[in-house]
Short mmCIF file of C-alpha atoms in Angstrom, two decimals:
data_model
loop_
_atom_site.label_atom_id
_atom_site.label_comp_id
_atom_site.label_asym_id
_atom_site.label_seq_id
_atom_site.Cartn_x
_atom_site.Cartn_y
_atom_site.Cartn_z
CA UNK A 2 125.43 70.46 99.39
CA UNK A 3 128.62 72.40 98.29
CA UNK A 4 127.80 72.09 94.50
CA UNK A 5 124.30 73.97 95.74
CA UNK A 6 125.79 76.69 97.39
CA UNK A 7 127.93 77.01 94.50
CA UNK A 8 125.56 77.18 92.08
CA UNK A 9 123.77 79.85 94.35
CA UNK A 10 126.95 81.97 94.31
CA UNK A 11 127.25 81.62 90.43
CA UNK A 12 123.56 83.17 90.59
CA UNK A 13 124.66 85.87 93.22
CA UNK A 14 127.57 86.83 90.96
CA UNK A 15 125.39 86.63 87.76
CA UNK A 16 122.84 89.00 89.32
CA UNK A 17 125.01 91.25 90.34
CA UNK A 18 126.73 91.71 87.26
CA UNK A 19 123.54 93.33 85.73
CA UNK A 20 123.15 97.02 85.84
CA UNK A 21 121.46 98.60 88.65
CA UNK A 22 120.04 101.53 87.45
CA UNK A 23 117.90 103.51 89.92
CA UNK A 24 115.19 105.60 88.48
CA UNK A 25 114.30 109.16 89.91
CA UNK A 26 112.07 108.14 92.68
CA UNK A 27 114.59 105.58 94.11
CA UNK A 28 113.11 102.91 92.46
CA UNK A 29 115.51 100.23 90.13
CA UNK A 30 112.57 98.56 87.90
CA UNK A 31 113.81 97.66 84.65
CA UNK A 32 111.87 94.37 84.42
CA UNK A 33 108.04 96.64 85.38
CA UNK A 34 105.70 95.22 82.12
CA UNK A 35 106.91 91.54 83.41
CA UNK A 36 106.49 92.56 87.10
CA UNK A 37 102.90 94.10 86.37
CA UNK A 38 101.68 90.79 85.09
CA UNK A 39 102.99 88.98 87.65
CA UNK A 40 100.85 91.90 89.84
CA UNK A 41 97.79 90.89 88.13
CA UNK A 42 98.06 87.76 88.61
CA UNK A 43 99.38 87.98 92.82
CA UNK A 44 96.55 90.20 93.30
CA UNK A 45 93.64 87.92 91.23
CA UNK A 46 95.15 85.45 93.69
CA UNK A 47 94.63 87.52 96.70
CA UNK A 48 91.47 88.37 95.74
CA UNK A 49 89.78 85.38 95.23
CA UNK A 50 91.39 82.61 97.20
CA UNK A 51 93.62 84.00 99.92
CA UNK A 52 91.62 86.72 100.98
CA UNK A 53 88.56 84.60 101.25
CA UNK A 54 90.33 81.99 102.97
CA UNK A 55 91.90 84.05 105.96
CA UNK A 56 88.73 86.58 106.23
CA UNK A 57 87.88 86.72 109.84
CA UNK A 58 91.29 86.44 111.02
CA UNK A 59 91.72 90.09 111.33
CA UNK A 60 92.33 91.48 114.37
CA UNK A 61 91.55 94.89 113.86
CA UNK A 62 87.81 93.68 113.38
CA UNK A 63 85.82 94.29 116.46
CA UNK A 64 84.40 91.18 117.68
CA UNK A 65 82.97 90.09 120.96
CA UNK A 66 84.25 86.23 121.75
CA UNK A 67 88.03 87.73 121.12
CA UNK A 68 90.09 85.93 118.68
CA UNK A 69 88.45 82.88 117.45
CA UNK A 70 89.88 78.99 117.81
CA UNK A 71 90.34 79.19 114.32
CA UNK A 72 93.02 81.91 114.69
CA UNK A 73 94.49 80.41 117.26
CA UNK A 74 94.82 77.70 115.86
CA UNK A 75 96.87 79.16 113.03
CA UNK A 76 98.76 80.83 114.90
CA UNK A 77 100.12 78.16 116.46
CA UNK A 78 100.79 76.31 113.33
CA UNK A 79 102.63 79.17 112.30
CA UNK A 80 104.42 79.18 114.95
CA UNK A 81 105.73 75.62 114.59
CA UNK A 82 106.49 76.67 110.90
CA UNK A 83 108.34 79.61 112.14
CA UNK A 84 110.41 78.22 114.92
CA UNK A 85 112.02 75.08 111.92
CA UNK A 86 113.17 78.38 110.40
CA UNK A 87 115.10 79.44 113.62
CA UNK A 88 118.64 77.42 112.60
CA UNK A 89 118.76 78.63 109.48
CA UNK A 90 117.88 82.32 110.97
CA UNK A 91 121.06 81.87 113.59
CA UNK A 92 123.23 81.02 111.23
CA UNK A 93 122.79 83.98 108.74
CA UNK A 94 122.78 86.24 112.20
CA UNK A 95 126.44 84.24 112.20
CA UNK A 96 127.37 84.83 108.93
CA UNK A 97 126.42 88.30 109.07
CA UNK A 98 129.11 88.70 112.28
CA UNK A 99 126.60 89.34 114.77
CA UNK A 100 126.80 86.42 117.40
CA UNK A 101 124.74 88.03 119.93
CA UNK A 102 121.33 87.50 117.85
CA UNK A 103 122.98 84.09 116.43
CA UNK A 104 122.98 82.72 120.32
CA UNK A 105 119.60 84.11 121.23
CA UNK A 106 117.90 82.57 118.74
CA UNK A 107 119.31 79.39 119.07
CA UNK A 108 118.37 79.51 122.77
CA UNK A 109 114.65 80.75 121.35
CA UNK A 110 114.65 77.61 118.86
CA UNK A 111 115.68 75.14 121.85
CA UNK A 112 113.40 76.75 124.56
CA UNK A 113 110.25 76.57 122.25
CA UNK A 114 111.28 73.35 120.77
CA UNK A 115 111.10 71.93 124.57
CA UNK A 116 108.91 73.96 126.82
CA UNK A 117 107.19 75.51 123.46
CA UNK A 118 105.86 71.85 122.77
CA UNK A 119 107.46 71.67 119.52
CA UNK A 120 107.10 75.41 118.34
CA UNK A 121 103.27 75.35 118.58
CA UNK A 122 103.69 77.63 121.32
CA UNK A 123 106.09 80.79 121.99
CA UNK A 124 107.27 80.75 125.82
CA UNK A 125 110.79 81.95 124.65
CA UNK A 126 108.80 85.45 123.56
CA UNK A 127 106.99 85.84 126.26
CA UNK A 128 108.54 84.45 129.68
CA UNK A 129 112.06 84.32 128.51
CA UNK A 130 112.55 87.86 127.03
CA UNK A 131 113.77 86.08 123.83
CA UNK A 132 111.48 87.42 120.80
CA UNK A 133 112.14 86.14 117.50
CA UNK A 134 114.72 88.43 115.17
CA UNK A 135 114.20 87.96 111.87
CA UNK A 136 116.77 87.78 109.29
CA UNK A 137 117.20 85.63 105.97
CA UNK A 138 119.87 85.11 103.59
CA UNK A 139 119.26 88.01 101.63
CA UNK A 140 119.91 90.49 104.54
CA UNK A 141 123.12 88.46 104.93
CA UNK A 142 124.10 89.27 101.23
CA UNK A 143 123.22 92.87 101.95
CA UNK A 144 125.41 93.09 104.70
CA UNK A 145 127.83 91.63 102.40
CA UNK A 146 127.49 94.30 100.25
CA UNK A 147 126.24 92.66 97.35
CA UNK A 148 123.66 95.53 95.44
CA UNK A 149 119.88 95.19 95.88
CA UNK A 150 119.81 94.78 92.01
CA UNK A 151 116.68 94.65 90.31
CA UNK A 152 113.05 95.13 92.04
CA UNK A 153 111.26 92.01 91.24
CA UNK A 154 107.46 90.54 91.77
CA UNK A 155 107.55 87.08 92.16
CA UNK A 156 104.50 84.49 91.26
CA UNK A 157 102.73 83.69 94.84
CA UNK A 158 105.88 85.45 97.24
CA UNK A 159 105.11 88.59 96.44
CA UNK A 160 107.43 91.52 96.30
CA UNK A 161 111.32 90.86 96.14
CA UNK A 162 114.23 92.38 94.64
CA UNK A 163 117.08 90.12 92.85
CA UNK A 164 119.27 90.34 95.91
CA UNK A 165 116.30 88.79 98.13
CA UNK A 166 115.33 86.36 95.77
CA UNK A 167 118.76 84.71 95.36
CA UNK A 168 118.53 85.00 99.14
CA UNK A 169 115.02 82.78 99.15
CA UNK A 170 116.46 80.40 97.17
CA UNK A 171 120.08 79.99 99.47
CA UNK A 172 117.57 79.86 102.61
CA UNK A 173 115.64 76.95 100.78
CA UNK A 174 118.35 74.80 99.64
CA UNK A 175 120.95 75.50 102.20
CA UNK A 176 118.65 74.97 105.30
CA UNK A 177 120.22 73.46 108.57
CA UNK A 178 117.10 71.93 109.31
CA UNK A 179 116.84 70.07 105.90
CA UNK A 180 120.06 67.94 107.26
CA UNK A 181 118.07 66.72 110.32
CA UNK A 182 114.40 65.83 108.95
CA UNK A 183 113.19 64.10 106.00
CA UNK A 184 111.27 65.31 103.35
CA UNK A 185 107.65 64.65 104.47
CA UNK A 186 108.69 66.69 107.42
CA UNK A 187 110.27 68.86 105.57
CA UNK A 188 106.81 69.31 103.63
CA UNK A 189 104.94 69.47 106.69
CA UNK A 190 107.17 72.51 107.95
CA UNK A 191 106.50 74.05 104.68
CA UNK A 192 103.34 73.88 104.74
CA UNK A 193 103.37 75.06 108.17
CA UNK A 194 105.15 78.26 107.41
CA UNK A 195 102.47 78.56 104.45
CA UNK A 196 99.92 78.58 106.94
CA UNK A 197 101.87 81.13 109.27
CA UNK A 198 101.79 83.63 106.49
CA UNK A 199 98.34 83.29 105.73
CA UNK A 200 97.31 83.73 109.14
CA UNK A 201 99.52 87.34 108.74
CA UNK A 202 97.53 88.21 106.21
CA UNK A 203 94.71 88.07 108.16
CA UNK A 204 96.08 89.77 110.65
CA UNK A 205 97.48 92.73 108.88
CA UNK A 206 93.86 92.51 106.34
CA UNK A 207 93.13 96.24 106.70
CA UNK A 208 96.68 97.02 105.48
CA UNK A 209 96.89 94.83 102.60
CA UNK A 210 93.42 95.72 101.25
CA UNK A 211 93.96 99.52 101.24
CA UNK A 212 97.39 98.99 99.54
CA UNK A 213 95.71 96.39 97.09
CA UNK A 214 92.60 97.55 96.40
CA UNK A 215 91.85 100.92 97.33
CA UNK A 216 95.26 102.50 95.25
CA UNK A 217 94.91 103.92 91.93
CA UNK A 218 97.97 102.22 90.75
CA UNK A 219 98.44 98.94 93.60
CA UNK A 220 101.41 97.77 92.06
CA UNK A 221 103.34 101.31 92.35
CA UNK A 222 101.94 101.53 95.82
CA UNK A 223 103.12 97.75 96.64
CA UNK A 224 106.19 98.47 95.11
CA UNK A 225 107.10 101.90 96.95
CA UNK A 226 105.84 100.17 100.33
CA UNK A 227 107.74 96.84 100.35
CA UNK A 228 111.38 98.40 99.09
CA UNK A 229 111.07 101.19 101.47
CA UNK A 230 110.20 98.89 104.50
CA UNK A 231 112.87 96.52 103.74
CA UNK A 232 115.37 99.14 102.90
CA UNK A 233 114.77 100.43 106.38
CA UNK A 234 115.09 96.71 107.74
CA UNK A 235 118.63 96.46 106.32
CA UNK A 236 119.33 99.80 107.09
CA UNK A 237 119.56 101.12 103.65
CA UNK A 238 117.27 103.47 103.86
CA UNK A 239 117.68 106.77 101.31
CA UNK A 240 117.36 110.31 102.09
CA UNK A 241 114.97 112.63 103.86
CA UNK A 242 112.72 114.40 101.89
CA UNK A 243 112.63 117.98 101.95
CA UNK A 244 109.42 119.68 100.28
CA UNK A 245 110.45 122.98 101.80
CA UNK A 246 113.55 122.93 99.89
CA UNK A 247 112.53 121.65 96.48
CA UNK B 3 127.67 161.31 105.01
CA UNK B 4 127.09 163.90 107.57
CA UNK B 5 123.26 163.18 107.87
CA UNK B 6 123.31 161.08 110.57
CA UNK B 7 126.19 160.92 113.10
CA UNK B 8 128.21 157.63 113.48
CA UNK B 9 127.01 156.75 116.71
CA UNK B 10 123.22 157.05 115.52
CA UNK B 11 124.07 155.31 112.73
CA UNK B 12 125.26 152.13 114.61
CA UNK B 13 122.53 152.36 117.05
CA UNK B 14 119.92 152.61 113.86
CA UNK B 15 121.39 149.80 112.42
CA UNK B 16 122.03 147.83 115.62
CA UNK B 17 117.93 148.46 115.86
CA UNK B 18 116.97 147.18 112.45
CA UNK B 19 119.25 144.12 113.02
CA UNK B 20 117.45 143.75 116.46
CA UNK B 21 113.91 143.94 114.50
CA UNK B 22 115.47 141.45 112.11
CA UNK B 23 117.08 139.31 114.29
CA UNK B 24 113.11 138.98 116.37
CA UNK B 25 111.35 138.24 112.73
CA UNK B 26 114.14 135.35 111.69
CA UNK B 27 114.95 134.25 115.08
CA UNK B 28 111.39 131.93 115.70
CA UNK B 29 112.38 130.56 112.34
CA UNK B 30 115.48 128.83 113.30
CA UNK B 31 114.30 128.41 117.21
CA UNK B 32 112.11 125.06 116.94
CA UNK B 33 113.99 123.11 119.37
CA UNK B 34 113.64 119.28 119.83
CA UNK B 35 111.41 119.46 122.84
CA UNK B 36 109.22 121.91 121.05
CA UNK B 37 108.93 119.40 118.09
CA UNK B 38 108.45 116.41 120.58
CA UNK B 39 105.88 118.26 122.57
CA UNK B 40 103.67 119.08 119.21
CA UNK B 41 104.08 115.47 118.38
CA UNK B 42 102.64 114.57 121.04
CA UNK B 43 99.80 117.18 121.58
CA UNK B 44 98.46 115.86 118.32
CA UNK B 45 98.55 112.31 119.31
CA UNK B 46 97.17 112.77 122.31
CA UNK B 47 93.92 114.92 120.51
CA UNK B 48 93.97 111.64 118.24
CA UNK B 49 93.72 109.06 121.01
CA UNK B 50 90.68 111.55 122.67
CA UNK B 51 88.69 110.91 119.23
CA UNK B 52 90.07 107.30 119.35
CA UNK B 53 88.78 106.89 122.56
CA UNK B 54 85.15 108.93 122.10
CA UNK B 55 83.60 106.30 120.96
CA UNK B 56 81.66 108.46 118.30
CA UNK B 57 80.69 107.12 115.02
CA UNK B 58 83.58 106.68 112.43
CA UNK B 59 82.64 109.05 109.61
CA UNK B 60 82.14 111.56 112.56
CA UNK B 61 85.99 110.52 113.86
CA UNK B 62 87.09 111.33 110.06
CA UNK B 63 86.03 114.96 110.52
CA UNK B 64 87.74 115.00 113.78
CA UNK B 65 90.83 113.52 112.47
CA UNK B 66 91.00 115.54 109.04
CA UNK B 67 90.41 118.55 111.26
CA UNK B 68 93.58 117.56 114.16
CA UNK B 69 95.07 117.04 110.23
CA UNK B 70 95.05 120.59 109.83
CA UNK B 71 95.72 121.92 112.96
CA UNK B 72 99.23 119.92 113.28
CA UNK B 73 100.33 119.09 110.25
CA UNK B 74 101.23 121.64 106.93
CA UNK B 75 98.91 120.77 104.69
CA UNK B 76 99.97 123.27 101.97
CA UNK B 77 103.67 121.60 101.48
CA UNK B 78 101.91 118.62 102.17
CA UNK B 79 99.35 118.22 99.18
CA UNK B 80 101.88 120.75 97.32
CA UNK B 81 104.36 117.74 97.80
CA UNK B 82 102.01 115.05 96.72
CA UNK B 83 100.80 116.97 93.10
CA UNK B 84 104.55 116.97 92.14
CA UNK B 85 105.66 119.06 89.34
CA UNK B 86 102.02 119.76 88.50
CA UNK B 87 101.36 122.62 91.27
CA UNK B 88 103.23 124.25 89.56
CA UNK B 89 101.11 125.04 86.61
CA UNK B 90 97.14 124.77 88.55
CA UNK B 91 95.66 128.08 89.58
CA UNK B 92 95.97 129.06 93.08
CA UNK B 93 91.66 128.78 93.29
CA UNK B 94 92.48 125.16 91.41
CA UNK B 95 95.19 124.24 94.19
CA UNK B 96 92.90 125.37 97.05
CA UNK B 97 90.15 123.09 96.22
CA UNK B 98 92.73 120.47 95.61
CA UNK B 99 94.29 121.21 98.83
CA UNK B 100 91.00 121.05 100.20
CA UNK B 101 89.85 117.58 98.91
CA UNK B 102 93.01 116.24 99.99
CA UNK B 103 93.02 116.83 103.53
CA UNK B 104 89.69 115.06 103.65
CA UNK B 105 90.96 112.32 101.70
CA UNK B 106 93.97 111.81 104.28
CA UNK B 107 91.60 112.06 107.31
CA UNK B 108 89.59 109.07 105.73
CA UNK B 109 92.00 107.13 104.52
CA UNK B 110 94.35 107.08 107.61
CA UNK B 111 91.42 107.61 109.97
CA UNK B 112 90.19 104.42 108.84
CA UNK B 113 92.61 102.56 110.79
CA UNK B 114 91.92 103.80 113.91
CA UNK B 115 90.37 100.48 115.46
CA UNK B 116 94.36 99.20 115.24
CA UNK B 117 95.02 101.98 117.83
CA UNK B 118 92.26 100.96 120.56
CA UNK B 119 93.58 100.27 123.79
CA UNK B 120 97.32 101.07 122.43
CA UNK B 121 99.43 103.79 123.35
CA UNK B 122 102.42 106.10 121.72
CA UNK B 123 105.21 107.42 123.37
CA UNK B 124 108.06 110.07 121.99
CA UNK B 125 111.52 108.13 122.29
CA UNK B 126 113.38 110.74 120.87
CA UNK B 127 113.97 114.03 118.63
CA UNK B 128 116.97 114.95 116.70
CA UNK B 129 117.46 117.81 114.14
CA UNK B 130 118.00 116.52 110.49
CA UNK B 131 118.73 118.91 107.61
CA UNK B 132 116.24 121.99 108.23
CA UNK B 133 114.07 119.99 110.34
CA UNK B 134 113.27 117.82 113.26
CA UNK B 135 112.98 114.22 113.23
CA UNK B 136 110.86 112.96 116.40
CA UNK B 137 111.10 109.17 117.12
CA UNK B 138 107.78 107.48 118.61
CA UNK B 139 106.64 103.95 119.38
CA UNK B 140 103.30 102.42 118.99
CA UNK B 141 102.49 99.46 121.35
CA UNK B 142 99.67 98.12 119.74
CA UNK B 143 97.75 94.92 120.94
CA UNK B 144 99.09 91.75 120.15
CA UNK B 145 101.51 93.65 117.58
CA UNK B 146 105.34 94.19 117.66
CA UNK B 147 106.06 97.95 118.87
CA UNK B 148 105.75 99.77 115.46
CA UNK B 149 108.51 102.98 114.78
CA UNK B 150 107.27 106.12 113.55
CA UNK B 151 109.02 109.17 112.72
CA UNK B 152 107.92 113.04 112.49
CA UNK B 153 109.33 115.70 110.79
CA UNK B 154 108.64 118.79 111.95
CA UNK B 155 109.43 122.34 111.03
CA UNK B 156 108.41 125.63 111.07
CA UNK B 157 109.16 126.69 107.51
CA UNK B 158 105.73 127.64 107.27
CA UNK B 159 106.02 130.31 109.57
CA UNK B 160 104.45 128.07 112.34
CA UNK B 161 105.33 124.68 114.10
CA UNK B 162 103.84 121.49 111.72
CA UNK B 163 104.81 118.36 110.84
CA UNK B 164 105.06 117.56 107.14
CA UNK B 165 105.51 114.08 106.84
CA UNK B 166 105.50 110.69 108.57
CA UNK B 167 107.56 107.78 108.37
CA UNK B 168 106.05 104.50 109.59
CA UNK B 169 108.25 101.64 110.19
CA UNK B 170 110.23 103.64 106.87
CA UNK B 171 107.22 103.64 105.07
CA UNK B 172 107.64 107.37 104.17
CA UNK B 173 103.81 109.14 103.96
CA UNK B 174 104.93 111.78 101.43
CA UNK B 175 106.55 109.49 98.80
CA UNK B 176 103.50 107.08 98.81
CA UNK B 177 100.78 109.70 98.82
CA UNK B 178 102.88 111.13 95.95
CA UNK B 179 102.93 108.02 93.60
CA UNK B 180 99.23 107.45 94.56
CA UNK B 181 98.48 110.99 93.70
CA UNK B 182 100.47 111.16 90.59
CA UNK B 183 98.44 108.07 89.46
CA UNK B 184 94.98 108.99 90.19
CA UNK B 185 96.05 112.45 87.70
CA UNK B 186 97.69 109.89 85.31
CA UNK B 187 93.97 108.28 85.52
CA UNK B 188 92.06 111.41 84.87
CA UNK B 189 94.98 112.53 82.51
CA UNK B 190 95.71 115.81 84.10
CA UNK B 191 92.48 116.89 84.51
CA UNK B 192 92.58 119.13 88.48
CA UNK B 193 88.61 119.21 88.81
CA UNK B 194 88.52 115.44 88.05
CA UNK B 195 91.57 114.83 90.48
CA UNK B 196 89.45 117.00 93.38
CA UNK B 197 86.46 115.37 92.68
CA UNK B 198 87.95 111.91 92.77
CA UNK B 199 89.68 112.91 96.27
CA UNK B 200 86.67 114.05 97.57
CA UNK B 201 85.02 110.19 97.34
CA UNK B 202 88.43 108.44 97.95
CA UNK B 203 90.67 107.30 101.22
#
């Protein structure tokens, strides 16, 4: 376990030493003709397998019968996947120095663990005022202060940046949870969270096509879109524009 | 020197600095309540067409048209061209200008059934730069409260809001690398750019 996170902070230390060069429009892309491919290949994905596969699940649809058992069903798959992820979320909330959100969520993880039958259901959310705050490794290097280095597009996970992909990796290997199950259930809660995101997809459908299909440059589009949202989750957001005074 | 005695003088000047002073004075009086109030004005207009129940390329028109009533759609689509608007004819940038705001009233209209039965309120305004920056919060069904931000000013000469800022998803910036690439596409070319804005969003 300590050789891992080790290793990890090797990487952390290796990525940061590379220069982070931000281009006019705020955007650090040095590694773009490997990133596009990777595009073509996310979005080929999207198109014929994912998008297929969680048609139906959007929300924004009008339908009559409401959301569907099938959605419901994911959702509370996704759920379970989501709430194993709750440790590991409470201790980077720690490690970041914010104990408030640490506590909470453990209290979330053990009230949907017990009265949530497992995490299939979210009681903590809605009768317990306790709704889930995200956070992941790579927000706690951020608060660190370790760069955002590189944007990167990663095979399957989408958009990243070198800072949140070292961050992935930490959350993987260094997981709370993977001391207390075994590895088919750690599998199971994999595939779980797998299933959680897919059912987002669904969810958010209308977004993600107009960003993936209906641009004139996606990847640009995807690329502007993901750093500026998570730029304003970690509060590094950049400056207003002006038009008036350009 | 002896044209005009001193106390005329001062009481000339004093006038044409009382003239001046009513010209520049609405440009630096948009206060954070007037900003909030516009912000909400429009949204309120929006929710009506939201809420009419009329057909959706008919809602389009409606929303393209609350577009221009609320927002400043030259600086807007002046923005979004980039360093180009700088060299296109001023008949070129009007028909540009004009193809854009349809394009925005599609593209953003479109996602009006995400709004049904939801509701926005204005947290808060604060001035940033030249500008105000008004804080709202959409409560939309079985979503987390989404934050949006409005800039308003009155640079124009009138009270508009030039961008928006969704959950930091900043509308100038994207519509500006989406622009830029659908000239890339047509390699410069304004009446293919218009043309293609008139079918797209």
């Amino acid at each position: 376990m300590n050789r891992r996170i080790l290793l990890a902070a090797l990487t952390v230390t290796a990525i940061g030493a590379c220069s982070a060069k931000t281009g006019p429009d705020g955007m650090n892309d040095p590694y773009e003709p490997m990133n596009r491919k990777v595009h073509a290949f996310n979005r080929g994905l999207d198109r014929h397998v994912v998008k297929p596969m969680t048609s139906g699940m959007s929300s924004g649809e009008a339908k009559d019968d409401g959301p569907g058992i099938g959605s419901t069903l994911v959702r509370g798959v996704g759920n379970f996947g989501a709430n194993l992820a709750e440790p590991g979320k409470a201790v980077n909330h720690l490690l970041q120095g914010k104990p408030e959100p640490a506590i909470k969520t453990t209290f979330r993880f053990l009230v949907n663990t017990t009265v949530g039958l497992g995490g299939f259901l979210d009681p903590a959310t809605s009768d317990f005022a306790l709704p889930e705050q995200d956070t992941d490794f790579g927000q706690t290097l951020a608060v660190w202060g370790v760069p955002e280095v590189a944007y990167l597009e990663l095979p399957l996970l989408g958009p990243s940046t070198g800072r949140d992909a070292v961050g992935k990796v930490v959350d993987l290997v260094a997981d709370p949870m993977g001391a207390v199950l075994n590895r088919d259930q750690r599998v199971i809660g994999f595939v779980a969270r797998l299933a959680g995101k897919a059912g987002e997809r669904g969810e958010y459908g209308d977004t993600v096509d107009s960003v993936l299909y209906d641009s004139a440059d996606s990847y640009a589009q995807t690329r502007l879109i993901w750093l500026q949202h998570r730029r304003h989750e970690l509060g590094e957001e950049g400056d207003e524009i002006d038009p008036y005074a350009e | 020197m002896t044209l005009m005695p001193n106390e005329t003088r001062r009481g000339f000047l004093g006038l044409m600095g009382a003239g001046l002073a009513c010209a520049v004075t609405p440009a630096h009086a948009l206060t954070t309540d007037q900003a909030s109030a516009l912000v909400q004005k429009s949204m309120d207009e929006v929710y009506a067409v939201i809420n009419s129940g009329q057909p959706p390329a008919q809602m389009y028109k409606a929303f393209e048209a609350i577009f221009a009533r609320y927002a400043d759609v030259d600086i807007i689509a002046r923005s979004a061209l980039g360093p180009a608007a700088r060299q296109v004819s001023p008949a070129q940038f009007a028909a540009y200008k004009q193809a854009f705001q349809g394009y925005i009233g599609r593209k953003y209209g479109k996602r009006f059934r995400e709004f049904i039965g939801s509701k926005i309120e204005v947290q808060s305004a604060r001035p940033v730069k030249s500008f105000i920056a008004v804080t709202t919060v959409a409560y939309l069904k079985g979503r987390s409260p989404m934050e949006m931000e409005w800039h308003v000013s009155d640079k124009s000469g009138k009270n508009l809001y030039f961008n928006i800022i969704i959950e930091g998803i900043n509308m100038l910036a994207s519509e500006r690398a989406e622009i830029s690439a659908m000239l890339a596409q047509r390699k410069g070319d304004m009446a293919a750019l218009t043309a293609d804005l008139q079918q797209a969003g």
